[in-house]
PDB file of C-alpha atoms in Angstrom:
ATOM      1  CA  MET A   1      -9.494  -6.393   3.654  1.00  0.00           C
ATOM      2  CA  ASN A   2     -12.102  -5.992   6.286  1.00  0.00           C
ATOM      3  CA  GLY A   3     -10.482  -5.281   9.646  1.00  0.00           C
ATOM      4  CA  LYS A   4      -8.337  -7.766  11.526  1.00  0.00           C
ATOM      5  CA  ILE A   5      -7.376 -11.031   9.871  1.00  0.00           C
ATOM      6  CA  ASN A   6      -7.337 -14.203  11.938  1.00  0.00           C
ATOM      7  CA  ILE A   7      -3.967 -15.510  10.786  1.00  0.00           C
ATOM      8  CA  GLY A   8      -4.401 -18.745  12.741  1.00  0.00           C
ATOM      9  CA  LYS A   9      -7.353 -19.817  10.616  1.00  0.00           C
ATOM     10  CA  TYR A  10      -5.065 -20.248   7.605  1.00  0.00           C
ATOM     11  CA  PRO A  11      -2.760 -23.249   7.039  1.00  0.00           C
ATOM     12  CA  GLU A  12       1.023 -22.947   7.237  1.00  0.00           C
ATOM     13  CA  VAL A  13       1.172 -23.064   3.437  1.00  0.00           C
ATOM     14  CA  LEU A  14      -1.216 -20.797   1.559  1.00  0.00           C
ATOM     15  CA  THR A  15      -2.641 -21.203  -1.927  1.00  0.00           C
ATOM     16  CA  PRO A  16      -3.677 -18.481  -4.367  1.00  0.00           C
ATOM     17  CA  LYS A  17      -7.285 -18.975  -3.185  1.00  0.00           C
ATOM     18  CA  HIS A  18      -6.206 -18.013   0.341  1.00  0.00           C
ATOM     19  CA  ILE A  19      -4.460 -14.902  -1.013  1.00  0.00           C
ATOM     20  CA  GLN A  20      -7.627 -13.964  -2.907  1.00  0.00           C
ATOM     21  CA  GLU A  21      -9.693 -14.320   0.245  1.00  0.00           C
ATOM     22  CA  ILE A  22      -7.288 -12.395   2.458  1.00  0.00           C
ATOM     23  CA  LEU A  23      -6.809  -9.485   0.045  1.00  0.00           C
ATOM     24  CA  ASP A  24     -10.349  -9.610  -1.377  1.00  0.00           C
ATOM     25  CA  ILE A  25      -9.077  -9.567  -4.958  1.00  0.00           C
ATOM     26  CA  GLY A  26      -9.879 -11.574  -8.067  1.00  0.00           C
ATOM     27  CA  GLU A  27      -8.041 -14.510  -9.555  1.00  0.00           C
ATOM     28  CA  ARG A  28      -6.316 -12.444 -12.254  1.00  0.00           C
ATOM     29  CA  GLN A  29      -5.041  -9.905  -9.729  1.00  0.00           C
ATOM     30  CA  THR A  30      -3.817 -12.720  -7.486  1.00  0.00           C
ATOM     31  CA  TYR A  31      -1.683 -14.266 -10.219  1.00  0.00           C
ATOM     32  CA  GLU A  32      -0.420 -10.841 -11.313  1.00  0.00           C
ATOM     33  CA  LEU A  33       0.668 -10.290  -7.708  1.00  0.00           C
ATOM     34  CA  LEU A  34       2.388 -13.672  -7.533  1.00  0.00           C
ATOM     35  CA  LEU A  35       4.195 -13.106 -10.815  1.00  0.00           C
ATOM     36  CA  SER A  36       5.393  -9.663  -9.714  1.00  0.00           C
ATOM     37  CA  LYS A  37       7.274 -11.514  -6.947  1.00  0.00           C
ATOM     38  CA  PRO A  38       6.709  -9.239  -3.953  1.00  0.00           C
ATOM     39  CA  PHE A  39       7.196 -12.310  -1.729  1.00  0.00           C
ATOM     40  CA  HIS A  40       8.686 -15.783  -2.148  1.00  0.00           C
ATOM     41  CA  TYR A  41       6.504 -18.623  -3.380  1.00  0.00           C
ATOM     42  CA  VAL A  42       7.146 -22.153  -4.593  1.00  0.00           C
ATOM     43  CA  ARG A  43       5.605 -23.612  -7.694  1.00  0.00           C
ATOM     44  CA  VAL A  44       4.832 -27.331  -7.569  1.00  0.00           C
ATOM     45  CA  GLY A  45       3.671 -28.375 -11.004  1.00  0.00           C
ATOM     46  CA  ARG A  46       0.786 -26.002 -11.724  1.00  0.00           C
ATOM     47  CA  MET A  47       0.209 -25.145  -8.056  1.00  0.00           C
ATOM     48  CA  TYR A  48       1.575 -22.120  -6.221  1.00  0.00           C
ATOM     49  CA  LYS A  49       2.436 -22.459  -2.529  1.00  0.00           C
ATOM     50  CA  ILE A  50       3.177 -19.496  -0.273  1.00  0.00           C
ATOM     51  CA  SER A  51       4.465 -19.651   3.280  1.00  0.00           C
ATOM     52  CA  ARG A  52       1.871 -18.115   5.621  1.00  0.00           C
ATOM     53  CA  GLU A  53       4.630 -16.456   7.638  1.00  0.00           C
ATOM     54  CA  THR A  54       6.286 -14.975   4.541  1.00  0.00           C
ATOM     55  CA  PHE A  55       3.003 -13.710   3.129  1.00  0.00           C
ATOM     56  CA  PHE A  56       1.846 -12.019   6.329  1.00  0.00           C
ATOM     57  CA  LYS A  57       5.291 -10.448   6.871  1.00  0.00           C
ATOM     58  CA  TRP A  58       4.977  -8.949   3.378  1.00  0.00           C
ATOM     59  CA  LEU A  59       1.398  -7.859   4.054  1.00  0.00           C
ATOM     60  CA  ASN A  60       2.447  -6.142   7.293  1.00  0.00           C
ATOM     61  CA  GLY A  61       5.392  -4.428   5.606  1.00  0.00           C
ATOM     62  CA  SER A  62       8.098  -6.370   7.431  1.00  0.00           C
TER      63      SER A  62
END
């Protein structure tokens, strides 16, 4: 992560690509993180969807 993140630039529902960008990690690490379940996500078919609010609360330690 490089400094402050502009939370408003992200949609209400994040994808793994957003998580990769925010955390500056690779695809494999992103899916390992999702599967370790540190925060709630929804799987729709093959797609993962993460609430922006839930993700940033987790990221900020709330």
